[in-house]
mmCIF file of C-alpha atoms in Angstrom:
data_model
loop_
_atom_site.group_PDB
_atom_site.id
_atom_site.type_symbol
_atom_site.label_atom_id
_atom_site.label_comp_id
_atom_site.label_asym_id
_atom_site.label_seq_id
_atom_site.Cartn_x
_atom_site.Cartn_y
_atom_site.Cartn_z
ATOM 1 C CA UNK A 1 2.581 -5.975 4.328
ATOM 2 C CA UNK A 2 5.958 -4.755 5.557
ATOM 3 C CA UNK A 3 7.184 -7.961 7.217
ATOM 4 C CA UNK A 4 10.416 -9.156 5.651
ATOM 5 C CA UNK A 5 11.245 -5.804 4.045
ATOM 6 C CA UNK A 6 11.088 -2.550 6.032
ATOM 7 C CA UNK A 7 10.162 -4.604 9.111
ATOM 8 C CA UNK A 8 12.965 -7.077 9.786
ATOM 9 C CA UNK A 9 12.132 -10.716 10.447
ATOM 10 C CA UNK A 10 12.971 -10.666 14.166
ATOM 11 C CA UNK A 11 10.602 -7.734 14.753
ATOM 12 C CA UNK A 12 7.942 -9.310 12.530
ATOM 13 C CA UNK A 13 7.921 -12.635 14.345
ATOM 14 C CA UNK A 14 7.889 -10.900 17.736
ATOM 15 C CA UNK A 15 4.748 -9.044 16.604
ATOM 16 C CA UNK A 16 3.168 -12.265 15.390
ATOM 17 C CA UNK A 17 3.876 -14.035 18.688
ATOM 18 C CA UNK A 18 2.459 -11.132 20.701
ATOM 19 C CA UNK A 19 -0.585 -10.899 18.451
ATOM 20 C CA UNK A 20 -1.541 -14.544 18.838
ATOM 21 C CA UNK A 21 -0.744 -14.523 22.556
ATOM 22 C CA UNK A 22 -3.174 -11.586 22.912
ATOM 23 C CA UNK A 23 -5.933 -13.583 21.181
ATOM 24 C CA UNK A 24 -5.452 -12.496 17.572
ATOM 25 C CA UNK A 25 -6.429 -15.006 14.904
ATOM 26 C CA UNK A 26 -6.630 -13.189 11.536
ATOM 27 C CA UNK A 27 -3.545 -12.604 9.353
ATOM 28 C CA UNK A 28 -3.693 -10.830 6.000
ATOM 29 C CA UNK A 29 -0.898 -10.676 3.435
ATOM 30 C CA UNK A 30 -0.390 -10.803 -0.357
ATOM 31 C CA UNK A 31 1.955 -12.364 -2.870
ATOM 32 C CA UNK A 32 3.224 -8.946 -3.991
ATOM 33 C CA UNK A 33 4.298 -7.683 -0.534
ATOM 34 C CA UNK A 34 6.558 -5.869 -0.913
ATOM 35 C CA UNK A 35 8.258 -5.682 -4.286
ATOM 36 C CA UNK A 36 8.530 -1.887 -4.101
ATOM 37 C CA UNK A 37 10.861 -1.935 -1.098
ATOM 38 C CA UNK A 38 14.041 -2.375 -3.133
ATOM 39 C CA UNK A 39 15.292 -3.216 -6.598
ATOM 40 C CA UNK A 40 15.575 -6.896 -7.375
ATOM 41 C CA UNK A 41 12.589 -7.894 -5.270
ATOM 42 C CA UNK A 42 9.981 -10.143 -6.833
ATOM 43 C CA UNK A 43 7.528 -9.796 -3.941
ATOM 44 C CA UNK A 44 6.632 -12.597 -1.591
ATOM 45 C CA UNK A 45 8.831 -11.485 1.314
ATOM 46 C CA UNK A 46 5.865 -11.197 3.686
ATOM 47 C CA UNK A 47 4.563 -14.664 2.773
ATOM 48 C CA UNK A 48 8.043 -16.112 3.229
ATOM 49 C CA UNK A 49 8.373 -14.647 6.728
ATOM 50 C CA UNK A 50 4.986 -16.072 7.677
ATOM 51 C CA UNK A 51 5.925 -19.467 6.237
ATOM 52 C CA UNK A 52 9.131 -19.659 8.252
ATOM 53 C CA UNK A 53 7.252 -18.556 11.359
ATOM 54 C CA UNK A 54 4.574 -21.236 10.841
ATOM 55 C CA UNK A 55 7.269 -23.888 10.354
ATOM 56 C CA UNK A 56 9.195 -22.824 13.465
ATOM 57 C CA UNK A 57 6.254 -22.330 15.828
ATOM 58 C CA UNK A 58 3.648 -24.798 14.557
ATOM 59 C CA UNK A 59 0.961 -22.103 14.954
ATOM 60 C CA UNK A 60 -0.583 -22.324 11.469
ATOM 61 C CA UNK A 61 -3.795 -23.883 12.780
ATOM 62 C CA UNK A 62 -4.266 -21.013 15.242
ATOM 63 C CA UNK A 63 -4.871 -18.433 12.519
ATOM 64 C CA UNK A 64 -7.316 -17.645 9.739
ATOM 65 C CA UNK A 65 -4.882 -16.911 6.904
ATOM 66 C CA UNK A 66 -5.679 -14.569 4.031
ATOM 67 C CA UNK A 67 -3.510 -13.766 1.052
ATOM 68 C CA UNK A 68 -4.026 -12.266 -2.401
ATOM 69 C CA UNK A 69 -3.025 -12.600 -6.039
ATOM 70 C CA UNK A 70 -3.427 -10.736 -9.371
ATOM 71 C CA UNK A 71 -1.502 -7.542 -8.444
ATOM 72 C CA UNK A 72 2.089 -8.642 -8.859
ATOM 73 C CA UNK A 73 3.927 -6.518 -11.428
ATOM 74 C CA UNK A 74 5.676 -8.427 -14.180
ATOM 75 C CA UNK A 75 8.976 -6.550 -13.879
ATOM 76 C CA UNK A 76 9.186 -4.581 -10.627
ATOM 77 C CA UNK A 77 12.420 -2.816 -11.517
ATOM 78 C CA UNK A 78 10.737 -1.247 -14.557
ATOM 79 C CA UNK A 79 8.184 0.598 -12.414
ATOM 80 C CA UNK A 80 10.567 1.891 -9.760
ATOM 81 C CA UNK A 81 11.573 5.494 -10.375
ATOM 82 C CA UNK A 82 14.306 6.863 -8.114
ATOM 83 C CA UNK A 83 13.643 4.012 -5.739
ATOM 84 C CA UNK A 84 9.892 4.684 -5.482
ATOM 85 C CA UNK A 85 7.034 2.909 -7.269
ATOM 86 C CA UNK A 86 5.286 4.622 -10.153
ATOM 87 C CA UNK A 87 1.828 3.296 -9.335
ATOM 88 C CA UNK A 88 0.250 4.358 -12.616
ATOM 89 C CA UNK A 89 2.754 2.237 -14.503
ATOM 90 C CA UNK A 90 2.423 -0.545 -11.956
ATOM 91 C CA UNK A 91 -1.360 -0.768 -12.427
ATOM 92 C CA UNK A 92 -0.819 -1.272 -16.154
ATOM 93 C CA UNK A 93 1.524 -4.220 -15.620
ATOM 94 C CA UNK A 94 -0.271 -6.288 -12.956
ATOM 95 C CA UNK A 95 -0.272 -10.007 -13.766
ATOM 96 C CA UNK A 96 -4.079 -10.086 -13.539
ATOM 97 C CA UNK A 97 -6.811 -12.625 -12.838
ATOM 98 C CA UNK A 98 -6.397 -15.009 -15.763
ATOM 99 C CA UNK A 99 -6.974 -18.675 -14.919
ATOM 100 C CA UNK A 100 -3.391 -19.829 -15.469
ATOM 101 C CA UNK A 101 -1.969 -16.981 -13.411
ATOM 102 C CA UNK A 102 -4.392 -17.626 -10.544
ATOM 103 C CA UNK A 103 -3.518 -21.318 -10.389
ATOM 104 C CA UNK A 104 0.193 -20.560 -10.518
ATOM 105 C CA UNK A 105 -0.071 -17.750 -7.957
ATOM 106 C CA UNK A 106 -1.978 -19.889 -5.443
ATOM 107 C CA UNK A 107 0.597 -22.670 -5.698
ATOM 108 C CA UNK A 108 3.443 -20.181 -5.268
ATOM 109 C CA UNK A 109 1.765 -18.654 -2.200
ATOM 110 C CA UNK A 110 1.192 -22.088 -0.643
ATOM 111 C CA UNK A 111 4.878 -22.875 -1.109
ATOM 112 C CA UNK A 112 6.059 -19.594 0.411
ATOM 113 C CA UNK A 113 3.586 -19.849 3.294
ATOM 114 C CA UNK A 114 4.568 -23.495 3.933
ATOM 115 C CA UNK A 115 0.942 -24.554 4.273
ATOM 116 C CA UNK A 116 -1.453 -26.848 2.419
ATOM 117 C CA UNK A 117 -4.354 -24.396 2.319
ATOM 118 C CA UNK A 118 -5.250 -20.694 2.384
ATOM 119 C CA UNK A 119 -8.355 -19.754 4.350
ATOM 120 C CA UNK A 120 -9.267 -16.662 2.310
ATOM 121 C CA UNK A 121 -7.890 -15.824 -1.127
ATOM 122 C CA UNK A 122 -8.537 -12.407 -2.679
ATOM 123 C CA UNK A 123 -8.476 -11.103 -6.196
ATOM 124 C CA UNK A 124 -6.232 -8.255 -5.071
ATOM 125 C CA UNK A 125 -7.123 -5.690 -7.744
ATOM 126 C CA UNK A 126 -10.229 -6.179 -9.881
ATOM 127 C CA UNK A 127 -9.140 -7.126 -13.393
ATOM 128 C CA UNK A 128 -11.414 -5.631 -16.067
ATOM 129 C CA UNK A 129 -9.440 -7.162 -18.932
ATOM 130 C CA UNK A 130 -10.124 -10.803 -18.017
ATOM 131 C CA UNK A 131 -13.643 -12.264 -18.378
ATOM 132 C CA UNK A 132 -15.171 -12.760 -14.950
ATOM 133 C CA UNK A 133 -16.302 -16.245 -15.992
ATOM 134 C CA UNK A 134 -12.667 -17.270 -16.509
ATOM 135 C CA UNK A 135 -11.588 -15.890 -13.139
ATOM 136 C CA UNK A 136 -14.518 -17.342 -11.189
ATOM 137 C CA UNK A 137 -14.311 -20.790 -12.778
ATOM 138 C CA UNK A 138 -10.600 -20.956 -11.963
ATOM 139 C CA UNK A 139 -11.230 -19.893 -8.369
ATOM 140 C CA UNK A 140 -13.983 -22.503 -8.070
ATOM 141 C CA UNK A 141 -11.506 -25.179 -9.169
ATOM 142 C CA UNK A 142 -8.942 -23.975 -6.652
ATOM 143 C CA UNK A 143 -11.534 -24.144 -3.863
ATOM 144 C CA UNK A 144 -12.677 -27.592 -5.014
ATOM 145 C CA UNK A 145 -9.068 -28.793 -4.910
ATOM 146 C CA UNK A 146 -8.881 -27.800 -1.224
ATOM 147 C CA UNK A 147 -6.146 -25.224 -1.737
ATOM 148 C CA UNK A 148 -8.416 -22.315 -0.742
ATOM 149 C CA UNK A 149 -11.438 -22.338 1.589
ATOM 150 C CA UNK A 150 -13.088 -19.000 0.729
ATOM 151 C CA UNK A 151 -12.636 -16.259 -1.847
ATOM 152 C CA UNK A 152 -12.726 -12.482 -1.584
ATOM 153 C CA UNK A 153 -12.363 -9.414 -3.796
ATOM 154 C CA UNK A 154 -10.437 -6.190 -3.223
ATOM 155 C CA UNK A 155 -10.281 -2.773 -4.874
ATOM 156 C CA UNK A 156 -13.582 -3.365 -6.641
ATOM 157 C CA UNK A 157 -16.562 -1.235 -7.632
ATOM 158 C CA UNK A 158 -20.052 -2.132 -6.440
ATOM 159 C CA UNK A 159 -21.484 -2.900 -9.896
ATOM 160 C CA UNK A 160 -18.702 -5.406 -10.475
ATOM 161 C CA UNK A 161 -19.308 -7.009 -7.104
ATOM 162 C CA UNK A 162 -22.970 -7.510 -7.974
ATOM 163 C CA UNK A 163 -22.045 -9.031 -11.357
ATOM 164 C CA UNK A 164 -19.605 -11.398 -9.638
ATOM 165 C CA UNK A 165 -22.305 -12.547 -7.234
ATOM 166 C CA UNK A 166 -24.812 -13.056 -10.060
ATOM 167 C CA UNK A 167 -22.389 -15.251 -12.003
ATOM 168 C CA UNK A 168 -21.564 -17.296 -8.908
ATOM 169 C CA UNK A 169 -25.274 -17.917 -8.260
ATOM 170 C CA UNK A 170 -25.869 -18.776 -11.917
ATOM 171 C CA UNK A 171 -23.039 -21.315 -12.170
ATOM 172 C CA UNK A 172 -22.907 -22.621 -8.593
ATOM 173 C CA UNK A 173 -19.420 -21.209 -8.061
ATOM 174 C CA UNK A 174 -18.260 -20.131 -4.588
ATOM 175 C CA UNK A 175 -19.081 -16.449 -4.082
ATOM 176 C CA UNK A 176 -16.937 -13.892 -2.260
ATOM 177 C CA UNK A 177 -17.409 -13.785 1.500
ATOM 178 C CA UNK A 178 -15.220 -10.719 2.048
ATOM 179 C CA UNK A 179 -14.589 -7.393 0.347
ATOM 180 C CA UNK A 180 -11.351 -5.617 1.201
ATOM 181 C CA UNK A 181 -11.437 -1.878 0.604
ATOM 182 C CA UNK A 182 -9.899 1.256 2.071
ATOM 183 C CA UNK A 183 -12.256 2.375 4.817
ATOM 184 C CA UNK A 184 -11.874 4.667 7.800
ATOM 185 C CA UNK A 185 -13.768 7.072 10.050
ATOM 186 C CA UNK A 186 -13.318 9.987 7.663
ATOM 187 C CA UNK A 187 -15.608 9.972 4.642
ATOM 188 C CA UNK A 188 -14.280 10.301 1.110
ATOM 189 C CA UNK A 189 -14.956 13.597 -0.642
ATOM 190 C CA UNK A 190 -18.066 13.786 -2.803
ATOM 191 C CA UNK A 191 -17.426 13.224 -6.486
ATOM 192 C CA UNK A 192 -14.128 11.393 -5.928
ATOM 193 C CA UNK A 193 -13.441 8.746 -8.566
ATOM 194 C CA UNK A 194 -11.707 5.978 -6.642
ATOM 195 C CA UNK A 195 -12.387 2.239 -6.952
ATOM 196 C CA UNK A 196 -10.676 1.336 -3.683
ATOM 197 C CA UNK A 197 -12.360 3.598 -1.102
ATOM 198 C CA UNK A 198 -15.819 2.664 0.181
ATOM 199 C CA UNK A 199 -18.480 5.167 -0.916
ATOM 200 C CA UNK A 200 -22.114 5.547 0.197
ATOM 201 C CA UNK A 201 -23.410 3.178 -2.480
ATOM 202 C CA UNK A 202 -20.953 0.441 -1.566
ATOM 203 C CA UNK A 203 -21.620 0.854 2.140
ATOM 204 C CA UNK A 204 -25.351 0.498 1.513
ATOM 205 C CA UNK A 205 -24.732 -2.572 -0.650
ATOM 206 C CA UNK A 206 -22.737 -4.216 2.131
ATOM 207 C CA UNK A 207 -25.372 -3.293 4.708
ATOM 208 C CA UNK A 208 -28.013 -5.111 2.670
ATOM 209 C CA UNK A 209 -25.891 -8.214 1.987
ATOM 210 C CA UNK A 210 -24.952 -9.593 5.366
ATOM 211 C CA UNK A 211 -23.134 -12.574 3.821
ATOM 212 C CA UNK A 212 -20.289 -10.158 2.980
ATOM 213 C CA UNK A 213 -17.707 -8.965 5.490
ATOM 214 C CA UNK A 214 -15.931 -5.634 4.959
ATOM 215 C CA UNK A 215 -12.208 -5.922 5.618
ATOM 216 C CA UNK A 216 -10.933 -2.361 6.010
ATOM 217 C CA UNK A 217 -7.374 -1.566 4.998
ATOM 218 C CA UNK A 218 -5.617 1.676 5.970
ATOM 219 C CA UNK A 219 -8.233 2.233 8.709
ATOM 220 C CA UNK A 220 -6.142 4.886 10.470
ATOM 221 C CA UNK A 221 -4.924 6.441 7.188
ATOM 222 C CA UNK A 222 -1.233 6.041 8.031
ATOM 223 C CA UNK A 223 -1.798 7.354 11.577
ATOM 224 C CA UNK A 224 -3.091 10.823 10.673
ATOM 225 C CA UNK A 225 -5.695 10.948 13.454
ATOM 226 C CA UNK A 226 -3.121 11.591 16.178
ATOM 227 C CA UNK A 227 -1.100 14.296 14.486
ATOM 228 C CA UNK A 228 -2.589 17.546 13.141
ATOM 229 C CA UNK A 229 0.719 18.507 11.529
ATOM 230 C CA UNK A 230 0.893 15.156 9.745
ATOM 231 C CA UNK A 231 -2.682 15.575 8.502
ATOM 232 C CA UNK A 232 -1.902 18.983 7.026
ATOM 233 C CA UNK A 233 0.249 17.654 4.191
ATOM 234 C CA UNK A 234 -0.141 13.877 4.181
ATOM 235 C CA UNK A 235 -1.021 12.350 0.771
ATOM 236 C CA UNK A 236 -3.688 10.162 2.399
ATOM 237 C CA UNK A 237 -5.726 13.281 3.204
ATOM 238 C CA UNK A 238 -6.211 14.137 -0.459
ATOM 239 C CA UNK A 239 -9.299 11.921 -0.635
ATOM 240 C CA UNK A 240 -10.817 13.245 2.600
ATOM 241 C CA UNK A 241 -9.763 16.814 3.438
ATOM 242 C CA UNK A 242 -12.500 19.401 3.865
ATOM 243 C CA UNK A 243 -15.136 20.679 6.309
ATOM 244 C CA UNK A 244 -16.657 17.224 6.832
ATOM 245 C CA UNK A 245 -13.280 15.772 7.823
ATOM 246 C CA UNK A 246 -12.576 18.679 10.151
ATOM 247 C CA UNK A 247 -15.916 18.219 11.934
ATOM 248 C CA UNK A 248 -15.428 14.493 12.351
ATOM 249 C CA UNK A 249 -11.874 14.905 13.631
ATOM 250 C CA UNK A 250 -13.115 17.412 16.222
ATOM 251 C CA UNK A 251 -15.726 14.975 17.532
ATOM 252 C CA UNK A 252 -13.207 12.151 17.464
ATOM 253 C CA UNK A 253 -10.890 14.223 19.654
ATOM 254 C CA UNK A 254 -13.672 14.767 22.202
ATOM 255 C CA UNK A 255 -14.426 11.053 22.408
ATOM 256 C CA UNK A 256 -10.735 10.165 22.653
ATOM 257 C CA UNK A 257 -10.383 12.489 25.656
ATOM 258 C CA UNK A 258 -13.455 10.925 27.279
ATOM 259 C CA UNK A 259 -12.180 7.339 27.009
ATOM 260 C CA UNK A 260 -8.519 8.161 27.642
ATOM 261 C CA UNK A 261 -7.289 6.922 24.274
ATOM 262 C CA UNK A 262 -5.700 8.243 21.099
ATOM 263 C CA UNK A 263 -7.647 9.174 17.997
ATOM 264 C CA UNK A 264 -6.157 6.259 16.080
ATOM 265 C CA UNK A 265 -7.225 3.845 18.811
ATOM 266 C CA UNK A 266 -10.774 5.219 18.883
ATOM 267 C CA UNK A 267 -11.082 4.879 15.095
ATOM 268 C CA UNK A 268 -10.082 1.213 15.318
ATOM 269 C CA UNK A 269 -12.534 0.686 18.187
ATOM 270 C CA UNK A 270 -15.325 2.477 16.266
ATOM 271 C CA UNK A 271 -14.782 0.201 13.284
ATOM 272 C CA UNK A 272 -14.861 -2.904 15.487
ATOM 273 C CA UNK A 273 -18.158 -1.724 17.002
ATOM 274 C CA UNK A 274 -19.839 -1.678 13.573
ATOM 275 C CA UNK A 275 -22.410 -4.389 12.878
ATOM 276 C CA UNK A 276 -23.928 -3.281 9.564
ATOM 277 C CA UNK A 277 -21.770 -4.158 7.820
ATOM 278 C CA UNK A 278 -19.543 -6.101 10.168
ATOM 279 C CA UNK A 279 -15.990 -4.770 9.753
ATOM 280 C CA UNK A 280 -12.537 -6.231 10.323
ATOM 281 C CA UNK A 281 -10.011 -3.358 10.439
ATOM 282 C CA UNK A 282 -6.482 -4.341 9.441
ATOM 283 C CA UNK A 283 -3.429 -2.893 11.117
ATOM 284 C CA UNK A 284 -0.069 -2.902 9.345
ATOM 285 C CA UNK A 285 2.468 -1.903 11.997
ATOM 286 C CA UNK A 286 6.033 -1.340 10.887
ATOM 287 C CA UNK A 287 7.511 -1.268 14.415
ATOM 288 C CA UNK A 288 6.825 -2.933 17.751
ATOM 289 C CA UNK A 289 5.899 0.479 19.128
ATOM 290 C CA UNK A 290 3.195 0.868 16.471
ATOM 291 C CA UNK A 291 1.890 -2.618 17.241
ATOM 292 C CA UNK A 292 1.810 -1.976 20.996
ATOM 293 C CA UNK A 293 0.035 1.351 20.424
ATOM 294 C CA UNK A 294 -2.685 -0.207 18.267
ATOM 295 C CA UNK A 295 -3.466 -3.213 20.469
ATOM 296 C CA UNK A 296 -5.344 -1.341 23.271
ATOM 297 C CA UNK A 297 -8.068 -0.444 20.751
ATOM 298 C CA UNK A 298 -9.458 -3.960 21.271
ATOM 299 C CA UNK A 299 -10.422 -3.081 24.857
ATOM 300 C CA UNK A 300 -12.048 0.307 24.200
ATOM 301 C CA UNK A 301 -15.784 0.131 24.850
ATOM 302 C CA UNK A 302 -17.726 2.988 23.291
ATOM 303 C CA UNK A 303 -21.168 3.793 24.683
ATOM 304 C CA UNK A 304 -24.244 4.043 22.474
ATOM 305 C CA UNK A 305 -24.196 7.808 23.040
ATOM 306 C CA UNK A 306 -20.559 8.077 21.954
ATOM 307 C CA UNK A 307 -21.195 5.927 18.884
ATOM 308 C CA UNK A 308 -24.153 8.125 17.958
ATOM 309 C CA UNK A 309 -22.026 11.273 18.231
ATOM 310 C CA UNK A 310 -19.275 9.774 16.138
ATOM 311 C CA UNK A 311 -21.730 8.639 13.474
ATOM 312 C CA UNK A 312 -23.577 11.972 13.383
ATOM 313 C CA UNK A 313 -20.486 14.171 13.213
ATOM 314 C CA UNK A 314 -19.838 15.999 9.958
ATOM 315 C CA UNK A 315 -20.473 19.091 7.931
#
């Protein structure tokens, strides 16, 4: 997300090289990354960095490439207040999932990424104002044209996901294979109204539909698991703070000590150990240090007993 803006291109491409050299294959970006970094941006900086890297290295065929559309704001400068995004205003001005916008957005992403196809293309933010039939028929045409291999949905409620799947089955359109939501070790507070964070109902839905992969964004909640002081006043904790979070963090600390790792690393490892649903946790490092700190999570092997304790922890 940050490549080409707050992460300079030299650092970004060094990360990409190290990631692939270590065996990484999955890259996730979006056409709107990251318009909020500075005035005058129209988004697309991350895709452009990836495109130049593909062209220079010839490594496009080594990765499964995901990008997204429908959440680009029409006039970014109008929703920046004192240099920071006003997300409420931004949500009201997303370009949406209309057929013409989807076709245009895919072509623009292909150009920036310097590739002839996208492996996984997400509706970035579920668009309630556009008929699902219009969106799904357009996506089906894009897949049929060979521009996209698979589709996904992000920031979506479970009832909408079921309706999407019903329409795809009814019309023979390609159905989503991936759902990208905010998901971590901490559990969201009961009663929270939030379309983007996995709740119990959505988790159960994904567990009973094994043709859907859960792609978890913000899995370490901006790194709060390693820093009690950071947790105390971090905005990410607003959706999680409480006795349940405290109990799970305590157990997480015990397991981290046992395996000789950080809390953030254990959370990533715990997510990668999940099989129902199967989960791909995304990391979004801003610096090489953050990348190098996250990578050891791949090699952490949690025992069945440790996984049971982590799962059972809570108030």
